[in-house]
XYZ file of C-alpha atoms in Angstrom:
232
model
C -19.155 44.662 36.122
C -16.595 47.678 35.608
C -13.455 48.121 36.215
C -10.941 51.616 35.679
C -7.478 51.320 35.074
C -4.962 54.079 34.413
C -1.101 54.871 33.774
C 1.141 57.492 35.047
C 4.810 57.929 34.193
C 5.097 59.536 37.530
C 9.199 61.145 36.710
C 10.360 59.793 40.309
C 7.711 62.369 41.540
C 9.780 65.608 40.470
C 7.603 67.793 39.036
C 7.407 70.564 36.878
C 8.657 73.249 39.484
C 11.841 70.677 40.214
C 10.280 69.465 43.591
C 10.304 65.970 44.642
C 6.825 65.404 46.145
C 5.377 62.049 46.660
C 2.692 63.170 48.325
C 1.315 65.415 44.936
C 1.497 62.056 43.219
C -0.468 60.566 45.367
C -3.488 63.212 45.407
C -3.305 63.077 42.033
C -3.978 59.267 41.451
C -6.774 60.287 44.450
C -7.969 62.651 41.907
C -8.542 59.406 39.386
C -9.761 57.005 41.757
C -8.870 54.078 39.588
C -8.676 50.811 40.726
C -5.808 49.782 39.208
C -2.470 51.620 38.096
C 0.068 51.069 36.304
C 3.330 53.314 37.557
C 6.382 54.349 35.688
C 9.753 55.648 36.818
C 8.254 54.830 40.299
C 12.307 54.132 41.331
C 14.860 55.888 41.691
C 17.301 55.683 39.225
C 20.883 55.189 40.901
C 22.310 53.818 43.966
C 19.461 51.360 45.376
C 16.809 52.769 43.835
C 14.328 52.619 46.559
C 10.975 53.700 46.059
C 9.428 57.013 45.232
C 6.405 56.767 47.142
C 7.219 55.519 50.616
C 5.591 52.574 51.977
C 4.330 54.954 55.001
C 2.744 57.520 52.988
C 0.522 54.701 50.361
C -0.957 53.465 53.911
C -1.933 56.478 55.542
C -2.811 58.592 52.415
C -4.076 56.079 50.136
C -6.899 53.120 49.413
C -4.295 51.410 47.656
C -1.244 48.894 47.697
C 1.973 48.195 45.998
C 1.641 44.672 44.055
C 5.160 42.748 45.609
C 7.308 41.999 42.954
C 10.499 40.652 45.034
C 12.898 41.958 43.504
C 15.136 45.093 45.044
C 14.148 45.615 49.008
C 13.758 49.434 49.039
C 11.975 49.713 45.472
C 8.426 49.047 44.328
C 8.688 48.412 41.069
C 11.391 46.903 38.672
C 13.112 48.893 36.503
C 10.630 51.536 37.673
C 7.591 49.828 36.694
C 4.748 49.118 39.132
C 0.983 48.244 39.504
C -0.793 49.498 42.498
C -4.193 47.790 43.158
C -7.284 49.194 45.426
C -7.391 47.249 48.865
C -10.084 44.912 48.451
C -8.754 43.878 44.773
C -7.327 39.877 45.381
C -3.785 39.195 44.307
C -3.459 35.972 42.403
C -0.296 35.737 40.852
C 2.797 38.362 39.875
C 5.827 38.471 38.087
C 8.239 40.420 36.424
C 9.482 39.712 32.723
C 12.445 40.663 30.715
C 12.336 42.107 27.685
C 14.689 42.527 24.953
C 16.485 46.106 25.440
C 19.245 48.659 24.661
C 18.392 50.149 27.969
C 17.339 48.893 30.712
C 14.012 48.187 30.659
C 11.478 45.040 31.725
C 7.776 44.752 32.221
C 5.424 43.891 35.429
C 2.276 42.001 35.334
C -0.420 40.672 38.210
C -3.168 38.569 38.111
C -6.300 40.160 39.897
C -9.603 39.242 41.233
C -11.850 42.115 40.822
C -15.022 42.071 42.217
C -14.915 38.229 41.309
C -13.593 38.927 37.421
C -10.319 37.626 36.824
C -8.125 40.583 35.166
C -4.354 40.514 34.063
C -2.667 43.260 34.326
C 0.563 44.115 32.095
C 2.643 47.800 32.610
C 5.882 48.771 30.949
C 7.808 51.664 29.359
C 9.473 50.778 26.349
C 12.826 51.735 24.821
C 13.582 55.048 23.021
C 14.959 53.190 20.342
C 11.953 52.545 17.944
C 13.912 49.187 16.841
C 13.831 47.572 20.407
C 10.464 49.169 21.169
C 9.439 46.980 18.302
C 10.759 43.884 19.439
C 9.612 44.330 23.139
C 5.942 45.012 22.103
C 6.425 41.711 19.832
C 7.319 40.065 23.427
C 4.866 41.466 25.236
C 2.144 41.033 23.120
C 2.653 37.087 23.150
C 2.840 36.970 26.279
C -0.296 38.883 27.171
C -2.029 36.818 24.401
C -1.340 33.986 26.103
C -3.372 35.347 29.082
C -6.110 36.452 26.989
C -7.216 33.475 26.178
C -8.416 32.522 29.684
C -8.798 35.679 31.158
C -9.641 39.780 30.485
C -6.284 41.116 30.053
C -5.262 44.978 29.606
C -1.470 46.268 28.577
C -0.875 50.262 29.826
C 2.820 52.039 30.219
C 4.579 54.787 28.561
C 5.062 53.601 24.972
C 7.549 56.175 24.269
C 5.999 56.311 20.421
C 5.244 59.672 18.854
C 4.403 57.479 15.023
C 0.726 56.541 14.254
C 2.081 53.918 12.263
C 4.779 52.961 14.213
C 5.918 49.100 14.379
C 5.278 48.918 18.303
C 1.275 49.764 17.312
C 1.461 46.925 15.089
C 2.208 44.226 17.008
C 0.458 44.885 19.531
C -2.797 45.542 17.110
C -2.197 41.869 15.744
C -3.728 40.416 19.947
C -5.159 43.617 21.021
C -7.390 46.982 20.511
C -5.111 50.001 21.195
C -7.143 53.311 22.824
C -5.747 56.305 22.544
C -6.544 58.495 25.512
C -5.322 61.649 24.293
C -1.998 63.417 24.051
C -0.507 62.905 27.582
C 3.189 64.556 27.194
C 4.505 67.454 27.870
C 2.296 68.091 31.010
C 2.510 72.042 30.466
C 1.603 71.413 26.607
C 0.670 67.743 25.851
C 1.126 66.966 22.258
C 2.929 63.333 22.323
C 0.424 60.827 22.732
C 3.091 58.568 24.781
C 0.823 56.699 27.126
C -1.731 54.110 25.933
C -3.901 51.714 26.909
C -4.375 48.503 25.322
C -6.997 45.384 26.219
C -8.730 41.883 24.729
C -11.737 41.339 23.513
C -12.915 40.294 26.832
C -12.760 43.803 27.884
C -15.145 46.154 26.584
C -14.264 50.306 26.670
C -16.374 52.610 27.992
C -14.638 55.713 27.735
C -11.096 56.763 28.128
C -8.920 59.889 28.571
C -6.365 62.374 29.953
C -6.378 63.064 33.532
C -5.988 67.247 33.384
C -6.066 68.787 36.242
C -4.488 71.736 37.956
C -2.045 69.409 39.997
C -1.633 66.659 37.490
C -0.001 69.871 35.531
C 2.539 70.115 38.089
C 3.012 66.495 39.372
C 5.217 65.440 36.260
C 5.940 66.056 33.112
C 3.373 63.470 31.682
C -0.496 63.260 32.246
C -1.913 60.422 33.556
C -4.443 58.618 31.522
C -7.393 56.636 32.289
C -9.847 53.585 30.770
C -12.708 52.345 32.060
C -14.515 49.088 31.048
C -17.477 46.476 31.196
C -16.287 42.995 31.660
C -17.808 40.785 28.569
């Protein structure tokens, strides 16, 4: 039993020639045909910040759907976050949690049936400020530890941390292994390794990576990146 997951800070799908194109965004997660994703800055920013990726085009250009977090009508995620699942995948349970922050920030989670296996799901982008970043992945990481111990749980998002050593690694290391994909930002020279992937024990990783590609170059200014894994 296998499962791929990936993350994409998606830049409200304006890309690296200034264009607003949904669409691109969407052959590009095509291109990665994971089965679940975790989304960043997948809002709009100001006024009612409705959704990037229209409802319209995920149904007629996609296998996938937008996990309902009730929160804003026009948006899919919450404070930009969201987790799209392949059709087919079960919803169980979703919710959105708050997070300490200088900016606004919060995290998304779903529980999933996948091909029978039970997976939580946890996505965020953390603060700039490697103080709060600290204290959010503290947060986070007890609360996805708390789901670990019934279930396979993975964390993905835009980490926003350039250090090796950096605090945020740490506290999610204490619950979790941490994969490092590959550098992921800029997309027209990645050298920030921004974007991880994190997961229990009840996970097991079979490979991991960049997404490079000649329209993932021009889709946003980060690279998507990718796990895949063995249920244990």
């Amino acid at each position: 039993m296998s499962v791929r997951v990936a993350s994409y800070n998606i830049r409200k799908a304006v890309g690296l020639d200034r264009r607003r194109d949904p669409l691109r965004i969407l052959r590009v997660l095509e291109e990665i045909d994971a089965d679940v994703v975790a989304l960043q800055e997948a809002d709009r920013r100001f006024g009612t910040r409705e959704s990037v990726l229209p409802q319209v085009l995920l149904e007629n250009h996609t296998d996938y759907e937008a996990v309902p977090l009730d929160v804003q009508v026009d948006s899919m995620g919450w404070h930009g976050n969201a987790i799209l699942v392949k059709k087919g995948i079960a919803l169980e349970e979703h919710d959105i949690i708050h997070i300490p922050c200088l900016e606004p920030r919060g995290v998304v989670t779903a529980r999933l049936s996948v091909r029978g296996r039970r997976l939580s799901v946890f996505g965020m982008h953390l603060d700039l400020s490697g103080l709060w970043r600290t204290r959010q992945a503290r947060a986070i990481a007890d609360l996805a530890a708390a789901a670990s111990e019934s279930h396979a749980t993975v964390l993905m998002g835009d980490l926003n941390e350039w250090r090796a050593r950096a605090g945020t690694f740490r506290e999610f290391a204490k619950h979790f292994s941490i994969l490092d994909p590959g550098p992921s930002f800029h997309a027209a020279r990645p050298v920030g390794r921004l974007d991880r992937i994190m997961h229990c024990e009840r996970l097991a990783a079979r490979d991991c990576g960049v997404h490079r590609s000649a329209l993932a170059a021009r889709a946003s200014d980060h690279l998507p990146v990718w796990a895949d894994f063995d249920f244990a």
